[in-house]
PDB file of C-alpha atoms in Angstrom:
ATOM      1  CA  UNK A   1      14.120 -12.727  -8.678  1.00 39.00           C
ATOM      2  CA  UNK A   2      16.808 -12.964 -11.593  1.00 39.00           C
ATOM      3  CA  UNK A   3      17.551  -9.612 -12.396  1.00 43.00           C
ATOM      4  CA  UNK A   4      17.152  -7.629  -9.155  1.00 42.00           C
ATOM      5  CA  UNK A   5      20.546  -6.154  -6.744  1.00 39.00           C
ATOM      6  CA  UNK A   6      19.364  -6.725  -3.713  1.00 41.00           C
ATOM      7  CA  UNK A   7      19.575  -3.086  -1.840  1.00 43.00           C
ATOM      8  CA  UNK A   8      21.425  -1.343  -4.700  1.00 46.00           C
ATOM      9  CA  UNK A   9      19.426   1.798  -5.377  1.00 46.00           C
ATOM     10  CA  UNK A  10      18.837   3.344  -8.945  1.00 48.00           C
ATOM     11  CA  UNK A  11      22.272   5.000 -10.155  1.00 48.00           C
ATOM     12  CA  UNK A  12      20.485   8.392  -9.952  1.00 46.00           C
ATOM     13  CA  UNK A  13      19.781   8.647  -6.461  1.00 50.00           C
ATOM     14  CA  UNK A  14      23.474   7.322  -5.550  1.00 48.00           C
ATOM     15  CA  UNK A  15      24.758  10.136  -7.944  1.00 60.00           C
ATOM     16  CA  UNK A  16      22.329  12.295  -5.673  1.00 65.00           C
ATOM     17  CA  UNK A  17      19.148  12.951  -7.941  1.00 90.00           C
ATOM     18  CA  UNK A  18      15.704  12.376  -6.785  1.00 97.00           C
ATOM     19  CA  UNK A  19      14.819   8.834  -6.461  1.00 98.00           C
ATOM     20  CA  UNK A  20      12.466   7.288  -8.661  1.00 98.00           C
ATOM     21  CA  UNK A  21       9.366   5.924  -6.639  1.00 98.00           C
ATOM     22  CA  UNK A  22       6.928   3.662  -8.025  1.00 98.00           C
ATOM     23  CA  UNK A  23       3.048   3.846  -7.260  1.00 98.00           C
ATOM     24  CA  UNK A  24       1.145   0.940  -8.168  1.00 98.00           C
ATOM     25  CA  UNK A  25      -2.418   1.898 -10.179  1.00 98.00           C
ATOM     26  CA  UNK A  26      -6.072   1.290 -10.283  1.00 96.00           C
ATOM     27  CA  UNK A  27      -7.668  -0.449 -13.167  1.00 93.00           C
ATOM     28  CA  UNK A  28     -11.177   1.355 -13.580  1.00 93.00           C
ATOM     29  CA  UNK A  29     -14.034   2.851 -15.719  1.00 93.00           C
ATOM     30  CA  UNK A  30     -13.020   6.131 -16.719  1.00 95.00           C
ATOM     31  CA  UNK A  31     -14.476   9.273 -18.415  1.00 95.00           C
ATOM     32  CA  UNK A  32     -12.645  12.017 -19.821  1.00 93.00           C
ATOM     33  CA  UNK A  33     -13.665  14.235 -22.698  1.00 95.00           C
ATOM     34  CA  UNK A  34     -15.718  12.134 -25.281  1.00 95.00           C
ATOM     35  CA  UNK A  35     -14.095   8.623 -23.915  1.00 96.00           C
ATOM     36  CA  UNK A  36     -15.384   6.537 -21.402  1.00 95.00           C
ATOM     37  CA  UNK A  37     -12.256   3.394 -20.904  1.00 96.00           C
ATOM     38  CA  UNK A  38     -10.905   1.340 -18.743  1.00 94.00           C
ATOM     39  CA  UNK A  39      -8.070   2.951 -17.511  1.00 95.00           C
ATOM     40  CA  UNK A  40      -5.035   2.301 -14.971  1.00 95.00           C
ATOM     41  CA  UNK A  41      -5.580   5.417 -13.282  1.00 95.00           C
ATOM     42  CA  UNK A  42      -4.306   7.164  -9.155  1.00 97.00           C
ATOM     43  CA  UNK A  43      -5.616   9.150  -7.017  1.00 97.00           C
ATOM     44  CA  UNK A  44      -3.559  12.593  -7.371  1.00 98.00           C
ATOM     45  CA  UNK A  45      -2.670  12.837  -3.324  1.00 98.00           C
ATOM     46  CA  UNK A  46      -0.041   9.894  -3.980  1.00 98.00           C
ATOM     47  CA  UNK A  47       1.631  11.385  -6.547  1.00 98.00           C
ATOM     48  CA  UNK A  48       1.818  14.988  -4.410  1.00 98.00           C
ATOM     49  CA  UNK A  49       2.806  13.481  -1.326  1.00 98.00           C
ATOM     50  CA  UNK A  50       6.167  11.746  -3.502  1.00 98.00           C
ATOM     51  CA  UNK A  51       6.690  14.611  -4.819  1.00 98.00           C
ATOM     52  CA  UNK A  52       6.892  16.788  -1.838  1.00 98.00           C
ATOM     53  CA  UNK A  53       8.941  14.415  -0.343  1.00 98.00           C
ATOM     54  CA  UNK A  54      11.490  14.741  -2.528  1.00 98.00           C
ATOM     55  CA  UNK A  55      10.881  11.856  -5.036  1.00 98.00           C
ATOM     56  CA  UNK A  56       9.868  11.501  -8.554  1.00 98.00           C
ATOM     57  CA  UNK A  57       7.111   9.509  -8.487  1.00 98.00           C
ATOM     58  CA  UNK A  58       6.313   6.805 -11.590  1.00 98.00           C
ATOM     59  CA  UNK A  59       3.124   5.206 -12.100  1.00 98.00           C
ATOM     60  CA  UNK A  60       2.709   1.599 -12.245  1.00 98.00           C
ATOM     61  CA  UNK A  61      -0.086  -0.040 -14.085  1.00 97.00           C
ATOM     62  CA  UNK A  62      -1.352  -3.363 -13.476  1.00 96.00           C
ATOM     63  CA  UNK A  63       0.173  -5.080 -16.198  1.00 93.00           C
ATOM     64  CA  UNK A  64      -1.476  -8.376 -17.924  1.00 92.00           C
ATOM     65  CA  UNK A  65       2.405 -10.043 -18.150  1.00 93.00           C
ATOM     66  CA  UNK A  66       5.252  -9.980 -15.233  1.00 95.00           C
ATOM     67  CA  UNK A  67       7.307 -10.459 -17.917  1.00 93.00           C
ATOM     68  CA  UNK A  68       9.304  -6.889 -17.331  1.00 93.00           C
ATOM     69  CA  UNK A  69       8.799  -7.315 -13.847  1.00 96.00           C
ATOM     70  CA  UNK A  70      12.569  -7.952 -13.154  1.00 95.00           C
ATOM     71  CA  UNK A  71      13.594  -4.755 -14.909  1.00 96.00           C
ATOM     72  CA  UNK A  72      11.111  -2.691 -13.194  1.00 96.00           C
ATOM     73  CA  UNK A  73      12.039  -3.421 -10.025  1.00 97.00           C
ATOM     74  CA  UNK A  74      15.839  -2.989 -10.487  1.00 97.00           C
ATOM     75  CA  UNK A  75      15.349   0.697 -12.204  1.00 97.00           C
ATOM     76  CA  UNK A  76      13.103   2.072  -9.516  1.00 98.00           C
ATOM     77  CA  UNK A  77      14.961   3.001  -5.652  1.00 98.00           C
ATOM     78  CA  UNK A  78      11.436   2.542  -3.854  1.00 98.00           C
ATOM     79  CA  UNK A  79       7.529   1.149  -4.462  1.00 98.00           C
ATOM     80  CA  UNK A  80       4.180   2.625  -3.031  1.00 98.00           C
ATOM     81  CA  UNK A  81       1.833   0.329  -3.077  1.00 98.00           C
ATOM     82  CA  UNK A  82      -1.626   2.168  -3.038  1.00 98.00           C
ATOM     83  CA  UNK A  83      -5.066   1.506  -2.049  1.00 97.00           C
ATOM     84  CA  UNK A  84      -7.988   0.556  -4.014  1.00 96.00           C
ATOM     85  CA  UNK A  85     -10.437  -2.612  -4.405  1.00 96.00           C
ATOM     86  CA  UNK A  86     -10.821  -5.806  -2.385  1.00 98.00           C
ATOM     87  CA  UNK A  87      -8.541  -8.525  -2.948  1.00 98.00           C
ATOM     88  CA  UNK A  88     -10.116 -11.960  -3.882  1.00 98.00           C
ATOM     89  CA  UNK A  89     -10.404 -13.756  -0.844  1.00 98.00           C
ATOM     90  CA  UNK A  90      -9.814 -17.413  -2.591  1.00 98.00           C
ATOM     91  CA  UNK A  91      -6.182 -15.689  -2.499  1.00 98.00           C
ATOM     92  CA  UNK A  92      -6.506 -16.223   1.067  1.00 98.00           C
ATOM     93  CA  UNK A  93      -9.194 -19.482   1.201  1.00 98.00           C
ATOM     94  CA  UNK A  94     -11.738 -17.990   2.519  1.00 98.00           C
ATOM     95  CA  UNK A  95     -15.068 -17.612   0.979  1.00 98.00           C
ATOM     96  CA  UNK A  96     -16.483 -13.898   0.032  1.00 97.00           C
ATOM     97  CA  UNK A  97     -18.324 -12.114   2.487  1.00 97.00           C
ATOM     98  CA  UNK A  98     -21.389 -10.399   0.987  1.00 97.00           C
ATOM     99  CA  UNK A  99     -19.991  -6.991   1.738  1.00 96.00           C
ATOM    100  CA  UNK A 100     -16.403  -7.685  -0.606  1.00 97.00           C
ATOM    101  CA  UNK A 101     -16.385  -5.938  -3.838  1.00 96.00           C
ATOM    102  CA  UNK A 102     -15.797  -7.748  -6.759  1.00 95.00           C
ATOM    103  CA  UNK A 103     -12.131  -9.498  -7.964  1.00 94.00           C
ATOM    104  CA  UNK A 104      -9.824  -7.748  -9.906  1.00 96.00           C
ATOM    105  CA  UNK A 105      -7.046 -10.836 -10.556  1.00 97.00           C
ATOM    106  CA  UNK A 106      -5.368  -8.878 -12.968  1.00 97.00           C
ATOM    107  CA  UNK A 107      -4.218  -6.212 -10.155  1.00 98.00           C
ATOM    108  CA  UNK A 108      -3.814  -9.187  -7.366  1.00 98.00           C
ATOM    109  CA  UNK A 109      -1.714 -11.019  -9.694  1.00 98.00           C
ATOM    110  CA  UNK A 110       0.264  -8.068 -10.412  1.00 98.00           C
ATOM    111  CA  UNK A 111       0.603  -6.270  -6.696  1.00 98.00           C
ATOM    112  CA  UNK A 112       1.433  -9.912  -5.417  1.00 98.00           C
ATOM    113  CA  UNK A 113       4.427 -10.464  -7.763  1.00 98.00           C
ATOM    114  CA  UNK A 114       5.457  -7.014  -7.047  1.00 98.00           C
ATOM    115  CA  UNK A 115       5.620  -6.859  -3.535  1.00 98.00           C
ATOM    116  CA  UNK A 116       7.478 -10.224  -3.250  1.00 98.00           C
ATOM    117  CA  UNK A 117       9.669  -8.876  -5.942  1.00 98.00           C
ATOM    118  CA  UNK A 118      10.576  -5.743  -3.855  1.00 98.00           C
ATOM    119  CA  UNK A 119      10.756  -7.641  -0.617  1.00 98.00           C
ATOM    120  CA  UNK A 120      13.517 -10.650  -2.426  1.00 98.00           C
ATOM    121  CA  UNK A 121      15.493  -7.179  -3.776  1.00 98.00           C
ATOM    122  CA  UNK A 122      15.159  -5.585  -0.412  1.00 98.00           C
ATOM    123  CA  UNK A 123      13.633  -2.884  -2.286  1.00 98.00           C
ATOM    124  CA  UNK A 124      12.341   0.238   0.097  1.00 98.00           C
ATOM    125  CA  UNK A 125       8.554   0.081   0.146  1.00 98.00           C
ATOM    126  CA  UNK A 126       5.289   1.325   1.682  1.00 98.00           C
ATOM    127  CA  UNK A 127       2.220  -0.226   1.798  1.00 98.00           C
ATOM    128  CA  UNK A 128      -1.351   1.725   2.308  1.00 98.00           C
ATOM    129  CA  UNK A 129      -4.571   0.380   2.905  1.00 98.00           C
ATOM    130  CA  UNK A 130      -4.998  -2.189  -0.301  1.00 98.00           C
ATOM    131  CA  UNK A 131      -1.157  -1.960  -0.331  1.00 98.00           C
ATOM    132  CA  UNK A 132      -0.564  -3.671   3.583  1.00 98.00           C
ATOM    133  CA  UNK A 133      -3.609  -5.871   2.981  1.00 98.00           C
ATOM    134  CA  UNK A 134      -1.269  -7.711  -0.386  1.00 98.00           C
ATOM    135  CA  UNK A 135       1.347  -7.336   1.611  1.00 98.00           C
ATOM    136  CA  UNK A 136       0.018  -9.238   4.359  1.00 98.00           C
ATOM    137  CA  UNK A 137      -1.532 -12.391   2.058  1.00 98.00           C
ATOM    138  CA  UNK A 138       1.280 -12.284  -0.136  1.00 98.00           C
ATOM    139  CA  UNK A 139       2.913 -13.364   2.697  1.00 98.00           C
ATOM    140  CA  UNK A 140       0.529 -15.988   3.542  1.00 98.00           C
ATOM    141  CA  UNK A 141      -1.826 -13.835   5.936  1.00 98.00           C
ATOM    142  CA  UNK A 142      -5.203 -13.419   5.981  1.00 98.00           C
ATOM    143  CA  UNK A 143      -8.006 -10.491   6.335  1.00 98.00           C
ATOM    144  CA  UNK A 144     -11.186  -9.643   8.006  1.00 97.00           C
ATOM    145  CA  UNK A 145     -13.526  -9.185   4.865  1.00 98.00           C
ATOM    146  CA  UNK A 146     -15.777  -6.404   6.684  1.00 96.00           C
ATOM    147  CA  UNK A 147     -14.865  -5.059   9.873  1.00 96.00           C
ATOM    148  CA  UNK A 148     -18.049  -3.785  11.138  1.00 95.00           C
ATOM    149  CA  UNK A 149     -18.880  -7.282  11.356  1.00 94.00           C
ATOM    150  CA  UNK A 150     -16.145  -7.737  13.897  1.00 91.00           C
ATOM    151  CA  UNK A 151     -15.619  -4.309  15.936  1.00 93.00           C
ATOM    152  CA  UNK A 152     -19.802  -3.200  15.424  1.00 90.00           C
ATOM    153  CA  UNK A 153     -18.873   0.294  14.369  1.00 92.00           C
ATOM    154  CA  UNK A 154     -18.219   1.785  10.743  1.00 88.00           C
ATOM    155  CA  UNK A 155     -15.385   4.563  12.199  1.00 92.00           C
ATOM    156  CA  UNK A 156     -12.891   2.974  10.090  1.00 94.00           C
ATOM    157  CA  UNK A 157     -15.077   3.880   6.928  1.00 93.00           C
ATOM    158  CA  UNK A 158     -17.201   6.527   8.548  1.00 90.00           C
ATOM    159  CA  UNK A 159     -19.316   7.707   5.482  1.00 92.00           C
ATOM    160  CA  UNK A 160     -19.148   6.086   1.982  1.00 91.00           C
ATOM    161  CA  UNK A 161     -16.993   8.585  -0.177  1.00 90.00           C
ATOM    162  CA  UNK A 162     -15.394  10.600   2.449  1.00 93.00           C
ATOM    163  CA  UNK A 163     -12.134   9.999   4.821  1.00 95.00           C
ATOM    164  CA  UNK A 164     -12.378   9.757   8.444  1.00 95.00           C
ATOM    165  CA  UNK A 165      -9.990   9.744  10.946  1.00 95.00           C
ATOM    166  CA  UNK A 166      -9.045   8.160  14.042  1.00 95.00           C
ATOM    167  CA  UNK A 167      -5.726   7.395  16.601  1.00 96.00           C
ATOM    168  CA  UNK A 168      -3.938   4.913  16.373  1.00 98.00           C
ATOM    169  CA  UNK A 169      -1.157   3.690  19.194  1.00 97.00           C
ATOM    170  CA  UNK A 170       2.415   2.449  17.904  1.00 97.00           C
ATOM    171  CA  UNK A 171       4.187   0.203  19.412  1.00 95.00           C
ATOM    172  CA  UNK A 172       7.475   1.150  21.718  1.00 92.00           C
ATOM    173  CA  UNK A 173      10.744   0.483  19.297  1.00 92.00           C
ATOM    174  CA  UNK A 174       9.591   0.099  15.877  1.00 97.00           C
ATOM    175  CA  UNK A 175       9.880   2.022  12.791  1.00 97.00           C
ATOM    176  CA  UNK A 176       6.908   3.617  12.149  1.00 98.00           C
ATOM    177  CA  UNK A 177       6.746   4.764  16.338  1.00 97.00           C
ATOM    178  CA  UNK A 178       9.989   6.428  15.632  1.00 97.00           C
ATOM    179  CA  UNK A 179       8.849   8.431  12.578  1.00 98.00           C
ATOM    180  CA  UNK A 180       5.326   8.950  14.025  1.00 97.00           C
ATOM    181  CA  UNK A 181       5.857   9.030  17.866  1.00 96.00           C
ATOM    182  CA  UNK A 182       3.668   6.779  20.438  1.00 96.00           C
ATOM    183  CA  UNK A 183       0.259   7.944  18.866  1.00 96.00           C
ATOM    184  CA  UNK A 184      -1.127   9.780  15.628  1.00 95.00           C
ATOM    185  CA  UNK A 185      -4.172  11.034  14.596  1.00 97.00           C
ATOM    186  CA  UNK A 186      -4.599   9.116  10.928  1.00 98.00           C
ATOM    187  CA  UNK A 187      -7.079   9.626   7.973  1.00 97.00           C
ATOM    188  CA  UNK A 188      -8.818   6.596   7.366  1.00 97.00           C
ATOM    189  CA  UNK A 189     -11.150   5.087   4.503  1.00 96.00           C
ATOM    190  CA  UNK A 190     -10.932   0.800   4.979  1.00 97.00           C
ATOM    191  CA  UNK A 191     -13.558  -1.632   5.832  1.00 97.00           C
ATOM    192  CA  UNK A 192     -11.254  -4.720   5.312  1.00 97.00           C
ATOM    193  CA  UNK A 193      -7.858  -5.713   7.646  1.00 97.00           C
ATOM    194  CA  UNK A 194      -5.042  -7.643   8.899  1.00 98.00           C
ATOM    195  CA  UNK A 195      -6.716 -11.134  10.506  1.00 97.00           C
ATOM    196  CA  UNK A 196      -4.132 -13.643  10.657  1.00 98.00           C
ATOM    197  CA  UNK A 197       0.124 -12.418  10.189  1.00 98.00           C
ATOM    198  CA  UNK A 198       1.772 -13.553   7.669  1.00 98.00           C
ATOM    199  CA  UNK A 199       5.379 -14.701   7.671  1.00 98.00           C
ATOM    200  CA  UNK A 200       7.983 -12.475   8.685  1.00 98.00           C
ATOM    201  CA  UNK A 201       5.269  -9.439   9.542  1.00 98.00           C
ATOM    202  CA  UNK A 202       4.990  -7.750  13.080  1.00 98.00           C
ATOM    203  CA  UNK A 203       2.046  -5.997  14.158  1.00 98.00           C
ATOM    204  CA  UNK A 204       3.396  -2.536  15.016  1.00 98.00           C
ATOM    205  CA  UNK A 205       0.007  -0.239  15.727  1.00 98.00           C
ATOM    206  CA  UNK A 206      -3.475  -0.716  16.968  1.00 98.00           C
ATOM    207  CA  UNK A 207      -7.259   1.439  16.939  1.00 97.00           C
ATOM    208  CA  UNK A 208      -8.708   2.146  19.561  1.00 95.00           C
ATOM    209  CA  UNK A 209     -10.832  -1.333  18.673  1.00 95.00           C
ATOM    210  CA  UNK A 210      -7.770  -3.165  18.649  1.00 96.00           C
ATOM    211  CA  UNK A 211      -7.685  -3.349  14.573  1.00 97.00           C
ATOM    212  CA  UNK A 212      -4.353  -3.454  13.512  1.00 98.00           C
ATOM    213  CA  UNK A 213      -3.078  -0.694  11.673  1.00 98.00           C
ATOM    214  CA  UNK A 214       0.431  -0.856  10.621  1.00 98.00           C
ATOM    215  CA  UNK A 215       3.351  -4.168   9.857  1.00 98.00           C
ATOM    216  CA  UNK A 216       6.819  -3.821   9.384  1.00 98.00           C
ATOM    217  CA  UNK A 217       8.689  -6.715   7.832  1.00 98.00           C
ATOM    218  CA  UNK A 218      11.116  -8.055   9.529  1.00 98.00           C
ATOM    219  CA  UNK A 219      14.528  -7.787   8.310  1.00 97.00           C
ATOM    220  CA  UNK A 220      13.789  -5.830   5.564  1.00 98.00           C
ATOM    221  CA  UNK A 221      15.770  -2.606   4.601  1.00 97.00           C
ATOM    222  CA  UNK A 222      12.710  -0.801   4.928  1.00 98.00           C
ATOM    223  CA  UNK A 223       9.181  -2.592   4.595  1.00 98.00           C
ATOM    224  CA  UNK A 224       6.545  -0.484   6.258  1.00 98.00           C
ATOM    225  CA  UNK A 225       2.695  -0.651   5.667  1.00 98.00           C
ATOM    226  CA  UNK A 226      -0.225   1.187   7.520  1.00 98.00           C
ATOM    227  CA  UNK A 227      -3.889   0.666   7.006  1.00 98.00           C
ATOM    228  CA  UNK A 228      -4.745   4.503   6.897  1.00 98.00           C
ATOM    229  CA  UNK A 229      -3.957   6.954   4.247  1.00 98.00           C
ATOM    230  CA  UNK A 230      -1.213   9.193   4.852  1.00 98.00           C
ATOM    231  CA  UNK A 231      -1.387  10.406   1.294  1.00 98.00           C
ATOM    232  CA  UNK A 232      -4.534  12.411   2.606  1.00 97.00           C
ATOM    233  CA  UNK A 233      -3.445  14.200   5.430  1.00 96.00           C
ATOM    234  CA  UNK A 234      -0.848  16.715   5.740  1.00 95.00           C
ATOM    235  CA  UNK A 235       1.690  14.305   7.946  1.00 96.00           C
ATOM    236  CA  UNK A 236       4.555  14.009   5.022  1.00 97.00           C
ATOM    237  CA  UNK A 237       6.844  11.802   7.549  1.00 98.00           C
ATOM    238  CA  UNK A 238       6.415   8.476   6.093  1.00 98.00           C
ATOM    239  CA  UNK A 239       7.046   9.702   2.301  1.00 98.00           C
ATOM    240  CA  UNK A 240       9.738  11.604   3.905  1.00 98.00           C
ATOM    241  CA  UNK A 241      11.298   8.461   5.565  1.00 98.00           C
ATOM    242  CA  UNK A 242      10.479   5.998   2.635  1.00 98.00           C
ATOM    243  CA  UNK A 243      12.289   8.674  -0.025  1.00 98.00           C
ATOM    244  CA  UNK A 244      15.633   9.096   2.371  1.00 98.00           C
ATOM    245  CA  UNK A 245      16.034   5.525   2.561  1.00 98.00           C
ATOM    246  CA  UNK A 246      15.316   5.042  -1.164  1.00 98.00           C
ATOM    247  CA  UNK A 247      17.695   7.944  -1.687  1.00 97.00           C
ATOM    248  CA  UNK A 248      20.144   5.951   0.350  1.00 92.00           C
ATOM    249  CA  UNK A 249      20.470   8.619   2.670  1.00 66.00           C
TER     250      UNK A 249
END
């Protein structure tokens, strides 16, 4: 990283004003009116739950070039990095399972430069679903392709289309326990997660099954990721927690 401060926030959320939080995008068929594109599109829920937690949130499209990538990161005061498709599992070396969808190395390439950007700027973050699984190879980690295949239920994914839920456990002293307490009910839509830790990442909550469900980085200002979707439930706490810090409050 050249042209990152590492920690300073945006000048308008030291002068006070909302922070600006950026969301990272899917890149998808779309139809709208007449059109039918490829489009870097969101799911409206992330952009709500910013909102309501006091930030301004700023879409992120997976850009072809990481050529502005050094500007981007030292304008915004926190990322979000979303959910969304498979990652290619030759980032990883392992071979695809049947049941992975199919690459998107323009978003990999992108969401892998960004989250190592925002972790060398010490850049607030937090990763969902897609989001904890590039956090997790991008720092050399590695995923189960599809869980059923290792727990021999579907209750992470329940129904194809439509968000489950389960509990998961946190563990005694770490971040996301003390924003969440010792156990949480959590909206959940993954079939893929954490295998093997990469560097720097500790395993901070657990399913039922064992599956890991949340990292924190260690050392990091603030580099929380959980495999469930908070964006769909009505718990605002970890927006709330990742805008105050970006907010520098």
């Amino acid at each position: 990283m050249s042209g990152a401060v590492r920690g300073a926030p945006h000048p308008a959320a030291g002068e006070g004003g909302p922070p600006l939080i950026g969301i990272t995008t899917y890149q998808e068929p779309a139809r709208w009116g007449f059109w039918v594109r490829e489009a870097a599109l969101l799911p409206v829920p992330y952009v709500r739950a910013v909102e309501r937690a006091g930030g301004v949130p700023v879409l992120l499209p997976p850009a072809a070039t990481l050529r502005g990538l050094d500007t981007m990161i030292s304008r915004l005061d926190g990322v979000v990095l979303a959910g969304g498709c498979d990652l290619d599992p030759e980032l990883y070396g392992a071979a695809r399972h049947p049941e992975t969808g199919p690459p998107q190395p323009q978003r990999d390439r992108f969401e892998l430069a960004l989250v190592r950007a925002a972790v060398d700027a010490d850049l607030p973050f937090l990763a969902i679903c897609r989001g904890m699984q590039v956090l997790n190879v991008a720092r050399g980690g590695a995923l189960v392709q599809h869980l059923p295949d290792a727990v021999g239920h579907r209750g992470h994914a329940p129904a194809a289309g439509v968000v489950g839920s389960h509990r998961v456990r946190t563990g005694e002293g770490s971040r996301i326990g003390l924003i969440l307490g010792a156990s949480s009910e959590v909206p959940t839509y993954h079939h893929q997660a954490v295998s093997r830790l990469g560097k720097g990442l500790t395993a901070v909550a657990w399913a039922e099954d064992q599956v890991v469900e949340a990292l924190e980085l260690q050392g990091h200002r603030f580099g929380l990721a959980v495999q469930w979707h908070p964006e769909e439930g009505d718990d605002r706490r970890l927006f709330e927690a990742l805008v105050a810090e970006a907010a520098g409050r």
